[in-house]
JSON list of C-alpha atoms in Angstrom, two decimals:
[
{"chain": "W", "resi": 4, "resn": "MET", "atom": "CA", "xyz": [-0.01, -0.04, -0.01]},
{"chain": "W", "resi": 5, "resn": "ASP", "atom": "CA", "xyz": [1.32, 3.28, -1.07]},
{"chain": "W", "resi": 6, "resn": "LEU", "atom": "CA", "xyz": [1.44, 5.57, 2.29]},
{"chain": "W", "resi": 7, "resn": "THR", "atom": "CA", "xyz": [3.58, 8.49, 0.62]},
{"chain": "W", "resi": 8, "resn": "ASN", "atom": "CA", "xyz": [0.73, 10.89, 0.81]},
{"chain": "W", "resi": 9, "resn": "ALA", "atom": "CA", "xyz": [-0.58, 9.64, 4.11]},
{"chain": "W", "resi": 10, "resn": "LYS", "atom": "CA", "xyz": [-1.36, 12.50, 7.15]},
{"chain": "W", "resi": 11, "resn": "TRP", "atom": "CA", "xyz": [0.16, 10.87, 9.86]},
{"chain": "W", "resi": 12, "resn": "ARG", "atom": "CA", "xyz": [-1.01, 12.15, 13.52]},
{"chain": "W", "resi": 13, "resn": "ARG", "atom": "CA", "xyz": [0.50, 11.23, 16.85]},
{"chain": "W", "resi": 14, "resn": "SER", "atom": "CA", "xyz": [-1.72, 8.86, 19.04]},
{"chain": "W", "resi": 15, "resn": "THR", "atom": "CA", "xyz": [-3.37, 10.48, 22.05]},
{"chain": "W", "resi": 16, "resn": "TYR", "atom": "CA", "xyz": [-1.69, 6.98, 23.63]},
{"chain": "W", "resi": 17, "resn": "SER", "atom": "CA", "xyz": [1.49, 8.10, 23.16]},
{"chain": "W", "resi": 18, "resn": "GLY", "atom": "CA", "xyz": [3.76, 9.20, 25.77]},
{"chain": "W", "resi": 19, "resn": "PRO", "atom": "CA", "xyz": [4.12, 13.01, 26.54]},
{"chain": "W", "resi": 20, "resn": "ASN", "atom": "CA", "xyz": [8.05, 13.05, 26.66]},
{"chain": "W", "resi": 21, "resn": "GLY", "atom": "CA", "xyz": [8.23, 12.27, 22.59]},
{"chain": "W", "resi": 22, "resn": "GLY", "atom": "CA", "xyz": [9.90, 9.11, 23.06]},
{"chain": "W", "resi": 23, "resn": "ASN", "atom": "CA", "xyz": [7.65, 6.31, 22.73]},
{"chain": "W", "resi": 24, "resn": "CYS", "atom": "CA", "xyz": [5.54, 7.55, 19.76]},
{"chain": "W", "resi": 25, "resn": "VAL", "atom": "CA", "xyz": [3.00, 5.72, 17.74]},
{"chain": "W", "resi": 26, "resn": "GLU", "atom": "CA", "xyz": [1.74, 7.63, 14.81]},
{"chain": "W", "resi": 27, "resn": "LEU", "atom": "CA", "xyz": [-1.57, 6.73, 12.95]},
{"chain": "W", "resi": 28, "resn": "ALA", "atom": "CA", "xyz": [-3.17, 7.47, 9.46]},
{"chain": "W", "resi": 29, "resn": "ASP", "atom": "CA", "xyz": [-5.93, 6.71, 7.75]},
{"chain": "W", "resi": 30, "resn": "ALA", "atom": "CA", "xyz": [-5.62, 4.61, 4.53]},
{"chain": "W", "resi": 31, "resn": "ALA", "atom": "CA", "xyz": [-8.21, 3.05, 2.37]},
{"chain": "W", "resi": 32, "resn": "GLY", "atom": "CA", "xyz": [-10.50, 1.62, 4.84]},
{"chain": "W", "resi": 33, "resn": "VAL", "atom": "CA", "xyz": [-7.73, 0.62, 7.70]},
{"chain": "W", "resi": 34, "resn": "VAL", "atom": "CA", "xyz": [-5.67, 2.44, 9.81]},
{"chain": "W", "resi": 35, "resn": "ALA", "atom": "CA", "xyz": [-1.85, 2.66, 9.14]},
{"chain": "W", "resi": 36, "resn": "VAL", "atom": "CA", "xyz": [0.35, 2.48, 12.64]},
{"chain": "W", "resi": 37, "resn": "ARG", "atom": "CA", "xyz": [3.71, 3.06, 12.59]},
{"chain": "W", "resi": 38, "resn": "ASP", "atom": "CA", "xyz": [6.72, 4.40, 15.39]},
{"chain": "W", "resi": 39, "resn": "SER", "atom": "CA", "xyz": [7.62, 7.68, 15.00]},
{"chain": "W", "resi": 40, "resn": "LYS", "atom": "CA", "xyz": [11.29, 6.73, 15.44]},
{"chain": "W", "resi": 41, "resn": "ASP", "atom": "CA", "xyz": [11.39, 5.05, 12.62]},
{"chain": "W", "resi": 42, "resn": "PRO", "atom": "CA", "xyz": [8.72, 6.59, 9.93]},
{"chain": "W", "resi": 43, "resn": "ASP", "atom": "CA", "xyz": [10.49, 4.65, 7.30]},
{"chain": "W", "resi": 44, "resn": "GLY", "atom": "CA", "xyz": [10.39, 1.45, 8.98]},
{"chain": "W", "resi": 45, "resn": "PRO", "atom": "CA", "xyz": [7.61, -1.19, 8.90]},
{"chain": "W", "resi": 46, "resn": "VAL", "atom": "CA", "xyz": [3.91, -0.29, 9.16]},
{"chain": "W", "resi": 47, "resn": "LEU", "atom": "CA", "xyz": [0.88, -2.18, 10.55]},
{"chain": "W", "resi": 48, "resn": "LEU", "atom": "CA", "xyz": [-1.95, -1.94, 8.74]},
{"chain": "W", "resi": 49, "resn": "LEU", "atom": "CA", "xyz": [-5.58, -2.40, 11.16]},
{"chain": "W", "resi": 50, "resn": "THR", "atom": "CA", "xyz": [-9.05, -2.36, 10.74]},
{"chain": "W", "resi": 51, "resn": "ARG", "atom": "CA", "xyz": [-10.77, 0.16, 13.18]},
{"chain": "W", "resi": 52, "resn": "THR", "atom": "CA", "xyz": [-12.37, -2.40, 15.07]},
{"chain": "W", "resi": 53, "resn": "ALA", "atom": "CA", "xyz": [-9.06, -4.32, 15.25]},
{"chain": "W", "resi": 54, "resn": "LEU", "atom": "CA", "xyz": [-6.98, -0.99, 16.91]},
{"chain": "W", "resi": 55, "resn": "ARG", "atom": "CA", "xyz": [-9.99, -0.40, 18.95]},
{"chain": "W", "resi": 56, "resn": "THR", "atom": "CA", "xyz": [-9.51, -3.73, 20.62]},
{"chain": "W", "resi": 57, "resn": "ALA", "atom": "CA", "xyz": [-5.87, -3.39, 20.59]},
{"chain": "W", "resi": 58, "resn": "ILE", "atom": "CA", "xyz": [-6.29, -0.17, 22.75]},
{"chain": "W", "resi": 59, "resn": "ARG", "atom": "CA", "xyz": [-8.76, -1.72, 25.17]},
{"chain": "W", "resi": 60, "resn": "SER", "atom": "CA", "xyz": [-6.42, -4.83, 25.70]},
{"chain": "W", "resi": 61, "resn": "THR", "atom": "CA", "xyz": [-3.79, -2.42, 26.59]},
{"chain": "W", "resi": 62, "resn": "ALA", "atom": "CA", "xyz": [-5.90, -0.16, 28.58]},
{"chain": "W", "resi": 63, "resn": "LYS", "atom": "CA", "xyz": [-6.81, -3.21, 30.95]},
{"chain": "W", "resi": 64, "resn": "ALA", "atom": "CA", "xyz": [-3.26, -4.53, 31.30]},
{"chain": "W", "resi": 65, "resn": "HIS", "atom": "CA", "xyz": [-2.28, -1.30, 33.20]}
]
């Protein structure tokens, strides 16, 4: 999937210190997720439902 023109935004779940940050972008019916420290690295593509489930699972673990 070509994400060259994707508009990335920092997740509200990322730390405030700028260290461990996750960026998200809408992409053809899915959400693209990447590590802000490695913008040219791998990108995870998730449906909105899968992303919501992952966020809820993480929140319950803390």
